[in-house]
Short mmCIF file of C-alpha atoms in Angstrom, two decimals:
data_model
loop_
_atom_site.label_atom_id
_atom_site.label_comp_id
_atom_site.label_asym_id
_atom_site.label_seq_id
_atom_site.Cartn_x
_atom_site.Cartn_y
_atom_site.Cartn_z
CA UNK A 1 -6.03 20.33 4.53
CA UNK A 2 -4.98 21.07 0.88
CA UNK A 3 -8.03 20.16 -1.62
CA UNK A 4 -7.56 17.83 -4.74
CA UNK A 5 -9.99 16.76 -7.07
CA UNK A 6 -10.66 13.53 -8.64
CA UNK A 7 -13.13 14.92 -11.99
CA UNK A 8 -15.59 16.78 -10.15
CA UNK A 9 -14.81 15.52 -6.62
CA UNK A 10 -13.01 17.06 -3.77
CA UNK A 11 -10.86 15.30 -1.91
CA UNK A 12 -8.54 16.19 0.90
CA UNK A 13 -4.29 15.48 0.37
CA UNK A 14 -5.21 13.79 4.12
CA UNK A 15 -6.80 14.30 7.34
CA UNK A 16 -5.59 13.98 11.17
CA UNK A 17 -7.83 11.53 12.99
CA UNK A 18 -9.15 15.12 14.93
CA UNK A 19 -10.60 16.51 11.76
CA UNK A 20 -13.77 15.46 9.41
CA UNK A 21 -12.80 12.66 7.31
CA UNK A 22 -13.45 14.02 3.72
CA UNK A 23 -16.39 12.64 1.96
CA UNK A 24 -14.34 10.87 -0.57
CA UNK A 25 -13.77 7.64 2.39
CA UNK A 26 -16.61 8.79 4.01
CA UNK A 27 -18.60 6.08 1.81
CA UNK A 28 -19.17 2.14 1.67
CA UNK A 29 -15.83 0.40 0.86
CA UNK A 30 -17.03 -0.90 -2.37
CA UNK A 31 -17.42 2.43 -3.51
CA UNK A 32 -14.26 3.80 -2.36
CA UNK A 33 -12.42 0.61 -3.66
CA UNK A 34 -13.96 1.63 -7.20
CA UNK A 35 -13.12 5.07 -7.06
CA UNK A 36 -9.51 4.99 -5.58
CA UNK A 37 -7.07 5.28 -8.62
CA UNK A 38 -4.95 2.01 -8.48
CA UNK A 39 -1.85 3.75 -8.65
CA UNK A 40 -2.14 5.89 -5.98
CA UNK A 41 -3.50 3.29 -3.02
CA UNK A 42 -0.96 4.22 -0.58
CA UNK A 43 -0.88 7.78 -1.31
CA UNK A 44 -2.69 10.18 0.45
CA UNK A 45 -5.94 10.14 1.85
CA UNK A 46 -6.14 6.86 0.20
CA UNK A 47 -3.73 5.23 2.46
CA UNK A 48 -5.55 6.20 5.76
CA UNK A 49 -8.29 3.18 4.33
CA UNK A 50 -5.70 0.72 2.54
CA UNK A 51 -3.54 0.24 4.73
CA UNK A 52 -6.12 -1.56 6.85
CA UNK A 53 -7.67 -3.16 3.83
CA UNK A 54 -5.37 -4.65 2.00
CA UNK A 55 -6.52 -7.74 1.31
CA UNK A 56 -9.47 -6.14 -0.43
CA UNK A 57 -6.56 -4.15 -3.25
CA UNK A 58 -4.28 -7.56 -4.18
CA UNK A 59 -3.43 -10.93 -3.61
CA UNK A 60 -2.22 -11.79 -0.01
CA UNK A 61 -0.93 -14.87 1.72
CA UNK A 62 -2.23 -16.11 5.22
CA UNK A 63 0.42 -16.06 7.86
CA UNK A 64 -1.18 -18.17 9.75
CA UNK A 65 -0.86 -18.15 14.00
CA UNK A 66 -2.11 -21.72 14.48
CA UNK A 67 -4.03 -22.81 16.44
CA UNK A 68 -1.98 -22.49 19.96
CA UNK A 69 -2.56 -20.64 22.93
CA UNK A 70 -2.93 -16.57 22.96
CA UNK A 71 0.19 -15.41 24.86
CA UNK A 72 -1.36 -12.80 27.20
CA UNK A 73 0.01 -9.75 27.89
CA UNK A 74 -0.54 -8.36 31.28
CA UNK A 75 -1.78 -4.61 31.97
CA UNK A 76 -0.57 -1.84 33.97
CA UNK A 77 -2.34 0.92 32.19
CA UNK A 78 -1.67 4.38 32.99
CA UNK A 79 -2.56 7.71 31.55
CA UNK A 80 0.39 9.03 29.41
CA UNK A 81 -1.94 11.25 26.63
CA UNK A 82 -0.95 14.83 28.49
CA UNK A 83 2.81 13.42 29.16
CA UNK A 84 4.51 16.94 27.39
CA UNK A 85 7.92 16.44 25.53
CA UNK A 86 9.61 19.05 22.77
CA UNK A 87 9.47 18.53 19.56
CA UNK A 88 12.32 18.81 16.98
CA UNK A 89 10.72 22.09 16.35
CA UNK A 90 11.38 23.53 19.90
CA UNK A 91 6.98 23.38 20.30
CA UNK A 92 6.07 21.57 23.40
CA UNK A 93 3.47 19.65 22.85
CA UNK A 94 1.42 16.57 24.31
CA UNK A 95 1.43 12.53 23.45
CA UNK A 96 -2.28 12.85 22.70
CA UNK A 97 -1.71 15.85 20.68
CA UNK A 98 1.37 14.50 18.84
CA UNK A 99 -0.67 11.22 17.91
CA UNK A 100 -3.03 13.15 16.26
CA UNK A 101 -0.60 15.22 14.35
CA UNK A 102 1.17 12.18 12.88
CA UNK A 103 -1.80 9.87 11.85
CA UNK A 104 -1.42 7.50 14.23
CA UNK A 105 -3.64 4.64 13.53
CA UNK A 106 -2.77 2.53 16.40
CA UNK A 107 -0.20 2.93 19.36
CA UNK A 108 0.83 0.29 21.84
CA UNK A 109 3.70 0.95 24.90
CA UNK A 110 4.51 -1.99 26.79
CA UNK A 111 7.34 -1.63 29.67
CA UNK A 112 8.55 -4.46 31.50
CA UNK A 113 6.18 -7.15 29.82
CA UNK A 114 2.96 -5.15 30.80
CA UNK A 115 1.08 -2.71 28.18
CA UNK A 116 0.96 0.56 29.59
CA UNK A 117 -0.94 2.62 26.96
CA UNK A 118 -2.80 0.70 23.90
CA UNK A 119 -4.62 3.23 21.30
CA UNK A 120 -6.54 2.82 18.17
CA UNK A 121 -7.29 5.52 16.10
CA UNK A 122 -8.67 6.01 12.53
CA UNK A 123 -11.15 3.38 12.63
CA UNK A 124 -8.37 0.52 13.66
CA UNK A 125 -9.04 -1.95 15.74
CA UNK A 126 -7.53 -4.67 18.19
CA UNK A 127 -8.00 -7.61 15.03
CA UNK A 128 -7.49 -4.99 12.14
CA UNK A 129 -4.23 -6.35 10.37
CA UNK A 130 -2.24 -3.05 9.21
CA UNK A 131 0.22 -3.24 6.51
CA UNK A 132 4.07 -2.53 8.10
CA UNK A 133 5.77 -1.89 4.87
CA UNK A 134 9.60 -2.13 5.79
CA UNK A 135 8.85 -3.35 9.64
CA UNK A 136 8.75 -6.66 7.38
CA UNK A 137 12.22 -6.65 6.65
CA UNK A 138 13.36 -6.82 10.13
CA UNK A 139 10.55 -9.86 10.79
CA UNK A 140 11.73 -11.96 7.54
CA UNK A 141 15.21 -11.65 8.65
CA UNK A 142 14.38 -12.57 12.57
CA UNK A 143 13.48 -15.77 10.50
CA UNK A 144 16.87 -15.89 9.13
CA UNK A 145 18.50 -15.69 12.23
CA UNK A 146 16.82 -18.58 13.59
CA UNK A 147 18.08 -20.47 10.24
CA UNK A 148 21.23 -19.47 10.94
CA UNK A 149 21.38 -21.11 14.58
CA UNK A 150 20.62 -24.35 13.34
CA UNK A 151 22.85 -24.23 10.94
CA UNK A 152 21.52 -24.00 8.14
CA UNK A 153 22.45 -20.55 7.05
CA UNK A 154 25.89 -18.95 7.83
CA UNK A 155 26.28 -15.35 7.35
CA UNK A 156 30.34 -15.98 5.71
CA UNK A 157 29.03 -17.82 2.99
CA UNK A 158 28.62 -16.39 -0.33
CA UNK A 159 25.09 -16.10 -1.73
CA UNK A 160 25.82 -17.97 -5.11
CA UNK A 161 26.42 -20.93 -2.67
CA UNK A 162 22.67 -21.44 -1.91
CA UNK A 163 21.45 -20.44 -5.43
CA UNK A 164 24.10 -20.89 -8.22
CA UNK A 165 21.81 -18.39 -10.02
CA UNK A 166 23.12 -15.35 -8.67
CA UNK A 167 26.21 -16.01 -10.09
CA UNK A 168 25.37 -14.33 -13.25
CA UNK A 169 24.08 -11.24 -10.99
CA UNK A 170 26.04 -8.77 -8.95
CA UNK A 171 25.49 -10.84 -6.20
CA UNK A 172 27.95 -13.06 -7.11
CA UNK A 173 30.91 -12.19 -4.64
CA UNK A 174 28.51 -10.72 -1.83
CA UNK A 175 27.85 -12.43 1.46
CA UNK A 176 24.67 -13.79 3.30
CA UNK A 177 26.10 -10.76 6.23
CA UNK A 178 26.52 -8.55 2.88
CA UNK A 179 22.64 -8.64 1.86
CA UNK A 180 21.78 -8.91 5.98
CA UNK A 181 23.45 -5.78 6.37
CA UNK A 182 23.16 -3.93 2.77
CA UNK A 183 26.09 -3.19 2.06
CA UNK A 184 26.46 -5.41 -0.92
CA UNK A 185 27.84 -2.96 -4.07
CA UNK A 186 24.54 -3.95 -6.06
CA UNK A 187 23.25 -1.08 -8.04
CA UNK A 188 19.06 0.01 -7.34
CA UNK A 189 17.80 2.83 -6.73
CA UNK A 190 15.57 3.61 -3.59
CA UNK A 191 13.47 6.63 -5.20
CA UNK A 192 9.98 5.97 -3.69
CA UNK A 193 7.80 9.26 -5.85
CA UNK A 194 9.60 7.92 -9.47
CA UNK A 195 7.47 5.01 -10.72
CA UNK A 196 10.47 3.60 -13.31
CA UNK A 197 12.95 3.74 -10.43
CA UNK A 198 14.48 0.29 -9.44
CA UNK A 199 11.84 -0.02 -6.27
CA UNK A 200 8.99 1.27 -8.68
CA UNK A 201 9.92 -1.70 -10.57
CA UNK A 202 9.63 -3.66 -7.95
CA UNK A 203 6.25 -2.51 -7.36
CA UNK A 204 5.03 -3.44 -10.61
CA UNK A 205 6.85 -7.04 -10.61
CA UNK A 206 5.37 -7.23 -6.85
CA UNK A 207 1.92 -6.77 -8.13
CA UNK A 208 1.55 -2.95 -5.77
CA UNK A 209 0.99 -1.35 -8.69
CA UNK A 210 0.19 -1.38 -12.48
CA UNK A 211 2.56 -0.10 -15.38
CA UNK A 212 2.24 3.98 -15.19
CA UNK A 213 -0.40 4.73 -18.08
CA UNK A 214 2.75 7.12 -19.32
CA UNK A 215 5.51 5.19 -18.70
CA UNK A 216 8.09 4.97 -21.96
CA UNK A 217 8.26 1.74 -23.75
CA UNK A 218 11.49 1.10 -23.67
CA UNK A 219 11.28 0.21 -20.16
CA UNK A 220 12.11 -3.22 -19.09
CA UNK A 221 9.45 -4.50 -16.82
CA UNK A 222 9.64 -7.26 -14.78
CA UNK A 223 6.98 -10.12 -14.33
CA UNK A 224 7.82 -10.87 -10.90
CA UNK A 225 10.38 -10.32 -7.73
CA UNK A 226 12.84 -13.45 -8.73
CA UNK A 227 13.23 -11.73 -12.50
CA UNK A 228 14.24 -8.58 -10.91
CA UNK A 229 16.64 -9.87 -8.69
CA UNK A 230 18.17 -11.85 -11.89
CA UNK A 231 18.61 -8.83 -13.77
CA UNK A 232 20.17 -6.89 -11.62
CA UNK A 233 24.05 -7.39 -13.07
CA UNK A 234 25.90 -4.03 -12.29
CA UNK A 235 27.50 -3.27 -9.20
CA UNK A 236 28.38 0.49 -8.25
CA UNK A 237 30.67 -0.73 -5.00
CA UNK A 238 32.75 -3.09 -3.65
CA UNK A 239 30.66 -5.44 -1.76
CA UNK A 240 31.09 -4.91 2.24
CA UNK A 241 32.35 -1.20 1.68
CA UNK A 242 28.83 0.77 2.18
CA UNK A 243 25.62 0.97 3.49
CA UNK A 244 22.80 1.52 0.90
CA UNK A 245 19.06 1.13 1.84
CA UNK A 246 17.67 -1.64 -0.65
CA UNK A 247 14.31 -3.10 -0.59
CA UNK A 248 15.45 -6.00 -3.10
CA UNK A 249 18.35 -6.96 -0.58
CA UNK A 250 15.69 -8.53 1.52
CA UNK A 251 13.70 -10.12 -1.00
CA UNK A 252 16.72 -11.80 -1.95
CA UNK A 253 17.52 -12.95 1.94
CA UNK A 254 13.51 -14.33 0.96
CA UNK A 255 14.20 -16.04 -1.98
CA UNK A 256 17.29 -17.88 -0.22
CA UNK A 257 15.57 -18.81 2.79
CA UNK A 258 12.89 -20.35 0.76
CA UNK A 259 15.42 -22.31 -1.62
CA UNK A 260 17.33 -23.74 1.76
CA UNK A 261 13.87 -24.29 3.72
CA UNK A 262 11.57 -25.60 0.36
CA UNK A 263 9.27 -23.82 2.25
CA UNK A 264 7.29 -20.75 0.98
CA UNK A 265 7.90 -17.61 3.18
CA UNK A 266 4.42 -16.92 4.54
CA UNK A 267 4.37 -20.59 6.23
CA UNK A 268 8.32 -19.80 7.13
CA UNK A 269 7.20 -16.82 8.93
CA UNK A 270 4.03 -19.06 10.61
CA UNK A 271 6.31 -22.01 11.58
CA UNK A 272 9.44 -20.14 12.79
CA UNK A 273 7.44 -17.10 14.39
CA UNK A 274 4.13 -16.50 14.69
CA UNK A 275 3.17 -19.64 15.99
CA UNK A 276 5.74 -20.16 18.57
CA UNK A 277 5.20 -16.37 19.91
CA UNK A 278 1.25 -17.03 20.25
CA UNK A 279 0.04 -14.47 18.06
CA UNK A 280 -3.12 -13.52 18.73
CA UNK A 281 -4.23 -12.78 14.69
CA UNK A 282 -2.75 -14.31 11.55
CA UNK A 283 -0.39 -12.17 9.57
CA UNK A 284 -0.46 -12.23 5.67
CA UNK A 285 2.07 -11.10 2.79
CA UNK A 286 1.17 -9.92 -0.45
CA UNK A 287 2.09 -12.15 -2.81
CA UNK A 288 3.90 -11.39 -6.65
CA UNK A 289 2.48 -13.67 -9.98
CA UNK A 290 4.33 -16.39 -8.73
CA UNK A 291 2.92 -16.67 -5.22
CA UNK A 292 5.84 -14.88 -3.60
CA UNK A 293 5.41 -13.49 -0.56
CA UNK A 294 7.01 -9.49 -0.68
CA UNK A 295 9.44 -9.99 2.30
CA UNK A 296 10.73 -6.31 1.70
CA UNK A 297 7.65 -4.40 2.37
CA UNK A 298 4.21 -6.80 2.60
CA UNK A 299 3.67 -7.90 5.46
CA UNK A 300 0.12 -7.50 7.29
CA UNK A 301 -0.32 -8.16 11.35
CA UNK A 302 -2.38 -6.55 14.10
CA UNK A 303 -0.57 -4.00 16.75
CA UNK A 304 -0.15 -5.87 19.92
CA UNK A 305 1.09 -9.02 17.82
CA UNK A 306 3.67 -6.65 16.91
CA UNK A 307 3.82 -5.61 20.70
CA UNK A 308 4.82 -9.78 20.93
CA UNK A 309 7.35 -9.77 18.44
CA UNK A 310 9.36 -6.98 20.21
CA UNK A 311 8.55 -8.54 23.32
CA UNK A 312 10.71 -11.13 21.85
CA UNK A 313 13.95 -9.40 21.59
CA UNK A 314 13.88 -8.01 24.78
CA UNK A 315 12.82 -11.37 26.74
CA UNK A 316 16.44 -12.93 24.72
CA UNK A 317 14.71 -14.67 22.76
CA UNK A 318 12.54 -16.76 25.20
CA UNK A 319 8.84 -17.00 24.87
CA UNK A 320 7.01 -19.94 27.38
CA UNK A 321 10.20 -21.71 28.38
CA UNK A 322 11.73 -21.86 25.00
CA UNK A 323 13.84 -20.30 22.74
CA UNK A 324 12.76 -19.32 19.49
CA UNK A 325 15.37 -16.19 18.36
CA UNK A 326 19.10 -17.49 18.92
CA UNK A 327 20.72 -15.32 22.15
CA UNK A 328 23.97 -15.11 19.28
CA UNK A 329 21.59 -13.48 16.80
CA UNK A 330 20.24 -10.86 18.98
CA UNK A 331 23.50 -10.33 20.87
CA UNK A 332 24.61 -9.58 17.50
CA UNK A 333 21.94 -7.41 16.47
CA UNK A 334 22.10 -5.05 20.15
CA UNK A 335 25.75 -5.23 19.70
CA UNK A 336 27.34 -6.72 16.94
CA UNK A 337 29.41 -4.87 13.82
CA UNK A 338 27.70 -2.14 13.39
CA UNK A 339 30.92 0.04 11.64
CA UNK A 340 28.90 0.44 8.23
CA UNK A 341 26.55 3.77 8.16
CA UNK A 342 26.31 6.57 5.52
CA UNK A 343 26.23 10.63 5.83
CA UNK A 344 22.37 10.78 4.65
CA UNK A 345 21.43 8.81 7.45
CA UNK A 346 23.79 10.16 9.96
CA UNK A 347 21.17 13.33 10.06
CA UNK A 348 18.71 11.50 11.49
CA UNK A 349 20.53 9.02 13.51
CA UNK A 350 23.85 10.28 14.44
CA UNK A 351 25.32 7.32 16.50
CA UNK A 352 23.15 4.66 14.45
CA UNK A 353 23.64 1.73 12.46
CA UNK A 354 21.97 -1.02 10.67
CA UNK A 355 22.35 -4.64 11.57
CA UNK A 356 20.57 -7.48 10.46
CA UNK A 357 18.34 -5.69 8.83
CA UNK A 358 17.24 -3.75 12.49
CA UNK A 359 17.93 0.02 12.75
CA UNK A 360 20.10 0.79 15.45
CA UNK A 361 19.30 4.07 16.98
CA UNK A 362 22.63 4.47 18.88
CA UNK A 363 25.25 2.02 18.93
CA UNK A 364 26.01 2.78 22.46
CA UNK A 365 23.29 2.01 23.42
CA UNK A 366 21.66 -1.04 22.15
CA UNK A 367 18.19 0.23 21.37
CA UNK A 368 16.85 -0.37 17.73
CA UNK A 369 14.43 -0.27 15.48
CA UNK A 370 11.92 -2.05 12.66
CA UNK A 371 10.64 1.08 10.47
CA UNK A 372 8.84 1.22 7.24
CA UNK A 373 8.01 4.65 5.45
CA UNK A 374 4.15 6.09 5.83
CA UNK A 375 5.05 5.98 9.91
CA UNK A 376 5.67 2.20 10.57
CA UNK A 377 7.79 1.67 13.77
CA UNK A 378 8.49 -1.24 16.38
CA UNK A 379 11.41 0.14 18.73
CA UNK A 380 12.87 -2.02 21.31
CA UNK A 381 14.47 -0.30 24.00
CA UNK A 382 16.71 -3.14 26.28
CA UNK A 383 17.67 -0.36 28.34
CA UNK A 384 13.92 0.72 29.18
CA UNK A 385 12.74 -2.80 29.19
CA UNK A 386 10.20 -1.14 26.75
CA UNK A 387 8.31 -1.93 23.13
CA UNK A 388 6.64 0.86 21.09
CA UNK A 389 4.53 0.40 18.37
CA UNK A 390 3.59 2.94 16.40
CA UNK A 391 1.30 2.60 12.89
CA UNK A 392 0.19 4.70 10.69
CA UNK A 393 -0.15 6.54 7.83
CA UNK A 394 1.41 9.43 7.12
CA UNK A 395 0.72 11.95 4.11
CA UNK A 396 4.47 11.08 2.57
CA UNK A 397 6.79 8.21 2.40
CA UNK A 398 9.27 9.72 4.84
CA UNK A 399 9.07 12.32 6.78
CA UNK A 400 12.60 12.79 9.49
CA UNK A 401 10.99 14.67 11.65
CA UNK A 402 7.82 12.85 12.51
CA UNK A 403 10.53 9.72 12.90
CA UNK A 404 12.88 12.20 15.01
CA UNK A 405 9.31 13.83 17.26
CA UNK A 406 8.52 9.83 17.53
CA UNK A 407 11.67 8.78 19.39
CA UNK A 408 11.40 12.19 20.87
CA UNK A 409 8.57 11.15 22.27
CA UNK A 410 9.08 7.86 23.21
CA UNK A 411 11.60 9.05 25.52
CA UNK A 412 9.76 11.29 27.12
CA UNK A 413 7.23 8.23 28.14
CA UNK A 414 10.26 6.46 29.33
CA UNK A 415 11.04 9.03 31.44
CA UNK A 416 7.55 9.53 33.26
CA UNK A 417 7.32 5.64 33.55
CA UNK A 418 10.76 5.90 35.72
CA UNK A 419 13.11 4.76 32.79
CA UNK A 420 16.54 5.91 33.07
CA UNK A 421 18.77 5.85 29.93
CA UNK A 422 22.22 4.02 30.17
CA UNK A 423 24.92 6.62 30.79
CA UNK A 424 27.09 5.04 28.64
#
């Protein structure tokens, strides 16, 4: 572990759930909460505490799972913690080992509707919500879909048709597919480590973080999501011509879904979702100044709720008789359009895609993925008949080869558990 200081205290850049947690979180949460610098909560080692505490760091709104039945999920547990894979790096090494090397703070494998492994690590818990980042993207839009097969969403129309607003924005000749998919031409930048970036902005008007003490004034702030999305006027591509990775894209897909619905998204998530699935915890979002719910990245739940969710997509849909995710809308997620990918991403994922706001790990394949950066993964696998859910919190936003080791791994537990992959 590198040492930092904070004045006259050491602290650690982070620590693998094997090692000593460094005295810095080794204290009451009060005190930690008072010394953690507010603009560094999800950085390293303060993110191995927040992100299973974030209600105590900013606003947050309940998600709530109602007061239905538990679905239970059955258990055939079996030991996979010395299953041995390679890593991108050519080093064998073991699941339990490998867990430990990417901070896992809680791991869940589920194969043919039973869990198989379920781990907890860092002081997580069964109940303890964890914050999934981009994983909320894919859950908003699951929403959307189900908007979309009654009707009352169609992916052809354009966006200024549901709020006239965006006509003054670059929005204006994009799609509700266009934003689904992001590959609307709308300029923002995705740079996670500079604070006056586009998404740093959207921090600030989010309420993550505060203004940057040194930040220039001639920056243009904004108070909240909504006035970010109406400023955003420039377009840098034709709309349906790339892919580009935008948080905002899906806090518009929010803001629509909300306008159509008159229903704020943390009960649209309840209603459409986490109700009918029989969560087992409420969820909550962290909410902006103006109550808004961050669908791009704030979204809290506990891991085998998450477990449920992927559950979901692999079942078609069905959950206790009924359908609650369209069969057209995940038809169209395993297998629909996916001709839209860029070179940058192509590195990681050679054959993938993104659909629907899902990342496809190979489009031959129909397995894909919810991920959010620190480690945040949900990967549904039709052709294992498996979930994987992986949280955690890693020392940097991304890192491509603890996401590459991860699916690296995965496989390898599909193989021990008798999974074959489709030769296709």
């Amino acid at each position: 572990m590198q040492t930092n200081y904070i004045g006259d205290k050491v602290i650690e850049t982070s620590y693998k759930n094997s090692e000593k947690r460094p005295p810095i979180l080794d204290m009451a949460d009060a005190e930690i909460l008072a010394l953690m610098p507010r603009m560094d909560w999800d950085r390293p080692p303060w993110n191995r505490w927040s992100f299973q505490r974030i209600r105590s760091l900013m606003p947050t709104a309940q998600v709530w799972r109602g007061n239905g039945k538990i679905m239970p999920i059955p258990r055939q547990e079996k030991d996979i913690s010395q299953i041995e894979f390679t890593r991108s790096n050519e080093v064998s090494q073991t699941i339990e080992a490998f867990l430990d090397d990417t901070y896992t703070d809680g791991f869940l494998v589920m194969a043919d509707g039973y869990i198989v492994h379920e781990s907890y690590h860092n002081g997580m818990r069964p109940e303890t919500p964890h914050l999934m980042q981009s994983v909320s993207k894919s859950i908003t839009a699951t929403v959307t879909g189900i908007m979309i097969g009654r009707g009352e969403l169609d992916p052809s129309t354009l966006v200024k048709t549901y709020m006239p607003e965006l006509a003054e924005t670059a929005w204006a000749g994009a799609t509700l597919q266009h934003v689904l998919d992001m590959t609307t031409g709308v300029q923002y930048s995705e740079e996670y480590t500079r604070l006056d970036s586009d998404v740093g902005k959207t921090d600030v008007a989010s309420g993550w973080r505060p203004i940057a003490p040194d930040a220039t004034s001639d920056i243009d702030w904004p108070a909240s999501v909504w006035d970010q999305i109406l400023s955003l006027k420039t377009c840098d591509a034709e709309h349906g011509s790339r892919f580009l990775y935008r948080s905002i894209e899906t806090d518009l897909l929010a803001h629509i879904m909300m306008r159509v619905s008159g229903s704020p998204l943390h009960k649209l998530i309840s209603q459409e979702l986490w109700q009918p699935i029989g969560a087992e915890e409420d969820g909550y979002f962290t909410v902006d100044a103006r109550g808004y719910g961050l669908a791009s990245g704030g979204f809290n739940g506990c891991l085998r709720d998450f477990g449920r969710f992927g559950q979901l997509y692999l079942d078609d849909g069905m959950c206790h008789g009924k359908q609650i995710i369209p069969q057209d809308w995940i038809a169209d997620v395993r297998r629909g359009e996916h001709g839209l990918w860029s070179e940058e991403r192509r590195k990681l994922l050679p054959n993938g895609c993104y659909r629907n706001q899902f990342w496809i790990e190979d489009e031959t394949k129909e397995s894909f993925m919810c991920l959010g950066v620190f480690g945040q993964l949900i990967y549904i696998a039709p052709t294992y008949n498996m979930v994987v859910v992986k949280l955690s919190t890693w020392p940097n936003f991304l890192d491509d080869d603890f996401k590459l080791d991860t699916q690296l791994a995965i496989h390898a537990i599909a193989a021990e558990l008798g999974k074959h992959v489709d030769p296709r």
